[in-house]
Amino acid sequence: MGCTVLLAEADGTWPRLKACAAHGCRWVYYDHSPAGRSRWCTMSICGSRAKMRAYRDRSRPDQDRTTTSNRGRQ
């Protein structure tokens, strides 16, 4: 891992090395997207879970959002 960081810093790709934004995921990945704005290590796992969680939060009645939106977060 240390060698990868040094190589990325040397060739200017350091800003493309990112940590996954998913809660509980500890993966570090290289952002291959054209705009360099990806958020998750993999869309099929972390991205899908985050989007489904946001969809469920939006779909709940208002009174349930305040009690369950912070479930599992510390």
Short mmCIF file of N, CA and C in Angstrom, two decimals:
data_model
loop_
_atom_site.label_atom_id
_atom_site.label_comp_id
_atom_site.label_asym_id
_atom_site.label_seq_id
_atom_site.Cartn_x
_atom_site.Cartn_y
_atom_site.Cartn_z
N MET A 1 0.83 -1.20 0.00
CA MET A 1 0.00 0.00 0.00
C MET A 1 0.87 1.26 0.00
N GLY A 2 1.92 1.26 0.78
CA GLY A 2 2.79 2.43 0.85
C GLY A 2 3.43 2.74 -0.49
N CYS A 3 3.82 1.72 -1.22
CA CYS A 3 4.43 1.90 -2.53
C CYS A 3 3.42 2.51 -3.51
N THR A 4 2.17 2.07 -3.42
CA THR A 4 1.11 2.60 -4.27
C THR A 4 0.90 4.09 -4.02
N VAL A 5 0.90 4.48 -2.76
CA VAL A 5 0.73 5.89 -2.40
C VAL A 5 1.89 6.72 -2.95
N LEU A 6 3.10 6.22 -2.81
CA LEU A 6 4.26 6.95 -3.32
C LEU A 6 4.22 7.09 -4.84
N LEU A 7 3.85 6.03 -5.53
CA LEU A 7 3.74 6.09 -6.99
C LEU A 7 2.64 7.06 -7.43
N ALA A 8 1.51 7.03 -6.73
CA ALA A 8 0.41 7.94 -7.07
C ALA A 8 0.79 9.39 -6.84
N GLU A 9 1.54 9.64 -5.80
CA GLU A 9 1.99 11.00 -5.53
C GLU A 9 3.00 11.45 -6.59
N ALA A 10 3.86 10.56 -7.00
CA ALA A 10 4.90 10.90 -7.98
C ALA A 10 4.33 11.18 -9.37
N ASP A 11 3.32 10.41 -9.77
CA ASP A 11 2.78 10.61 -11.12
C ASP A 11 1.55 11.51 -11.18
N GLY A 12 1.16 12.09 -10.04
CA GLY A 12 0.07 13.07 -10.03
C GLY A 12 -1.33 12.49 -9.97
N THR A 13 -1.46 11.20 -9.69
CA THR A 13 -2.79 10.60 -9.60
C THR A 13 -3.29 10.50 -8.16
N TRP A 14 -2.58 11.09 -7.24
CA TRP A 14 -2.95 11.06 -5.82
C TRP A 14 -4.39 11.48 -5.57
N PRO A 15 -4.92 12.54 -6.19
CA PRO A 15 -6.32 12.93 -5.93
C PRO A 15 -7.33 11.85 -6.32
N ARG A 16 -6.94 10.89 -7.13
CA ARG A 16 -7.86 9.82 -7.55
C ARG A 16 -7.91 8.67 -6.55
N LEU A 17 -7.00 8.61 -5.57
CA LEU A 17 -7.07 7.60 -4.52
C LEU A 17 -8.05 8.09 -3.46
N LYS A 18 -9.09 7.30 -3.21
CA LYS A 18 -10.15 7.75 -2.30
C LYS A 18 -10.56 6.65 -1.34
N ALA A 19 -11.16 7.04 -0.25
CA ALA A 19 -11.76 6.11 0.70
C ALA A 19 -13.25 6.02 0.40
N CYS A 20 -13.79 4.83 0.46
CA CYS A 20 -15.20 4.62 0.17
C CYS A 20 -16.06 5.42 1.17
N ALA A 21 -17.12 6.06 0.67
CA ALA A 21 -17.99 6.89 1.50
C ALA A 21 -19.06 6.09 2.23
N ALA A 22 -19.16 4.80 1.97
CA ALA A 22 -20.18 3.98 2.62
C ALA A 22 -19.87 3.79 4.10
N HIS A 23 -20.91 3.86 4.89
CA HIS A 23 -20.77 3.68 6.34
C HIS A 23 -20.29 2.26 6.61
N GLY A 24 -19.18 2.12 7.30
CA GLY A 24 -18.66 0.81 7.66
C GLY A 24 -17.70 0.20 6.66
N CYS A 25 -17.58 0.77 5.46
CA CYS A 25 -16.64 0.24 4.47
C CYS A 25 -15.28 0.89 4.70
N ARG A 26 -14.23 0.10 4.65
CA ARG A 26 -12.89 0.62 4.89
C ARG A 26 -12.00 0.50 3.67
N TRP A 27 -12.58 0.28 2.51
CA TRP A 27 -11.80 0.11 1.29
C TRP A 27 -11.28 1.46 0.79
N VAL A 28 -10.11 1.42 0.21
CA VAL A 28 -9.52 2.55 -0.50
C VAL A 28 -9.48 2.13 -1.95
N TYR A 29 -9.82 3.01 -2.86
CA TYR A 29 -9.90 2.64 -4.27
C TYR A 29 -9.36 3.76 -5.15
N TYR A 30 -9.08 3.40 -6.39
CA TYR A 30 -8.65 4.38 -7.40
C TYR A 30 -9.87 4.76 -8.21
N ASP A 31 -10.19 6.03 -8.26
CA ASP A 31 -11.37 6.54 -8.97
C ASP A 31 -11.08 6.60 -10.47
N HIS A 32 -11.70 5.69 -11.21
CA HIS A 32 -11.51 5.62 -12.66
C HIS A 32 -12.57 6.42 -13.43
N SER A 33 -13.52 7.04 -12.73
CA SER A 33 -14.58 7.77 -13.43
C SER A 33 -14.01 8.96 -14.19
N PRO A 34 -14.62 9.32 -15.32
CA PRO A 34 -14.10 10.44 -16.12
C PRO A 34 -14.00 11.77 -15.36
N ALA A 35 -15.01 12.04 -14.52
CA ALA A 35 -15.01 13.31 -13.80
C ALA A 35 -14.26 13.23 -12.47
N GLY A 36 -13.92 12.03 -12.03
CA GLY A 36 -13.21 11.88 -10.76
C GLY A 36 -14.06 12.14 -9.54
N ARG A 37 -15.36 11.85 -9.64
CA ARG A 37 -16.27 12.16 -8.54
C ARG A 37 -16.99 10.94 -7.97
N SER A 38 -16.47 9.75 -8.16
CA SER A 38 -17.15 8.58 -7.60
C SER A 38 -17.03 8.61 -6.09
N ARG A 39 -18.00 7.99 -5.40
CA ARG A 39 -18.05 8.03 -3.95
C ARG A 39 -17.82 6.68 -3.30
N TRP A 40 -18.08 5.60 -4.04
CA TRP A 40 -18.04 4.27 -3.44
C TRP A 40 -17.01 3.40 -4.13
N CYS A 41 -16.48 2.44 -3.39
CA CYS A 41 -15.49 1.52 -3.95
C CYS A 41 -16.11 0.68 -5.06
N THR A 42 -17.37 0.32 -4.92
CA THR A 42 -18.08 -0.42 -5.95
C THR A 42 -19.55 -0.02 -5.91
N MET A 43 -20.10 0.31 -7.04
CA MET A 43 -21.50 0.71 -7.12
C MET A 43 -22.41 -0.47 -6.82
N SER A 44 -22.00 -1.67 -7.20
CA SER A 44 -22.87 -2.84 -7.04
C SER A 44 -23.07 -3.24 -5.57
N ILE A 45 -22.17 -2.82 -4.69
CA ILE A 45 -22.32 -3.17 -3.27
C ILE A 45 -22.56 -1.92 -2.44
N CYS A 46 -21.54 -1.14 -2.22
CA CYS A 46 -21.65 0.04 -1.34
C CYS A 46 -22.58 1.11 -1.90
N GLY A 47 -22.46 1.40 -3.18
CA GLY A 47 -23.32 2.41 -3.79
C GLY A 47 -24.78 2.02 -3.77
N SER A 48 -25.04 0.77 -4.07
CA SER A 48 -26.42 0.26 -4.07
C SER A 48 -27.03 0.32 -2.68
N ARG A 49 -26.27 -0.08 -1.68
CA ARG A 49 -26.76 -0.02 -0.30
C ARG A 49 -27.06 1.41 0.13
N ALA A 50 -26.17 2.33 -0.20
CA ALA A 50 -26.37 3.73 0.19
C ALA A 50 -27.60 4.33 -0.50
N LYS A 51 -27.76 4.02 -1.77
CA LYS A 51 -28.92 4.55 -2.50
C LYS A 51 -30.22 3.95 -1.99
N MET A 52 -30.23 2.65 -1.67
CA MET A 52 -31.43 2.02 -1.13
C MET A 52 -31.77 2.59 0.24
N ARG A 53 -30.75 2.82 1.07
CA ARG A 53 -30.98 3.41 2.39
C ARG A 53 -31.59 4.81 2.25
N ALA A 54 -31.08 5.62 1.33
CA ALA A 54 -31.61 6.96 1.13
C ALA A 54 -33.05 6.90 0.59
N TYR A 55 -33.31 5.96 -0.31
CA TYR A 55 -34.66 5.80 -0.85
C TYR A 55 -35.64 5.42 0.26
N ARG A 56 -35.25 4.48 1.11
CA ARG A 56 -36.14 4.07 2.20
C ARG A 56 -36.38 5.20 3.18
N ASP A 57 -35.35 5.99 3.45
CA ASP A 57 -35.53 7.15 4.34
C ASP A 57 -36.51 8.16 3.75
N ARG A 58 -36.43 8.38 2.45
CA ARG A 58 -37.36 9.32 1.79
C ARG A 58 -38.77 8.77 1.73
N SER A 59 -38.92 7.46 1.66
CA SER A 59 -40.24 6.84 1.50
C SER A 59 -40.99 6.67 2.81
N ARG A 60 -40.32 6.78 3.93
CA ARG A 60 -40.97 6.62 5.24
C ARG A 60 -41.84 7.82 5.56
N PRO A 61 -42.91 7.58 6.30
CA PRO A 61 -43.68 8.73 6.81
C PRO A 61 -42.81 9.60 7.71
N ASP A 62 -43.13 10.87 7.82
CA ASP A 62 -42.29 11.82 8.55
C ASP A 62 -42.02 11.43 10.00
N GLN A 63 -42.99 10.88 10.71
CA GLN A 63 -42.77 10.55 12.11
C GLN A 63 -41.76 9.43 12.29
N ASP A 64 -41.60 8.54 11.32
CA ASP A 64 -40.64 7.45 11.43
C ASP A 64 -39.21 7.90 11.13
N ARG A 65 -39.03 8.93 10.34
CA ARG A 65 -37.70 9.36 9.93
C ARG A 65 -36.84 9.79 11.11
N THR A 66 -37.44 10.47 12.09
CA THR A 66 -36.65 10.98 13.19
C THR A 66 -36.15 9.87 14.10
N THR A 67 -36.90 8.78 14.20
CA THR A 67 -36.50 7.71 15.11
C THR A 67 -35.62 6.67 14.46
N THR A 68 -35.70 6.51 13.13
CA THR A 68 -34.95 5.43 12.49
C THR A 68 -33.83 5.90 11.57
N SER A 69 -33.75 7.19 11.29
CA SER A 69 -32.73 7.66 10.34
C SER A 69 -31.32 7.53 10.89
N ASN A 70 -31.15 7.49 12.19
CA ASN A 70 -29.83 7.37 12.79
C ASN A 70 -29.53 5.95 13.27
N ARG A 71 -30.38 5.00 12.89
CA ARG A 71 -30.18 3.62 13.30
C ARG A 71 -28.86 3.09 12.76
N GLY A 72 -28.05 2.52 13.61
CA GLY A 72 -26.79 1.93 13.20
C GLY A 72 -25.64 2.92 13.10
N ARG A 73 -25.89 4.19 13.28
CA ARG A 73 -24.82 5.20 13.19
C ARG A 73 -24.42 5.62 14.58
N GLN A 74 -23.16 5.94 14.71
CA GLN A 74 -22.70 6.36 16.04
C GLN A 74 -22.03 7.68 15.97
#
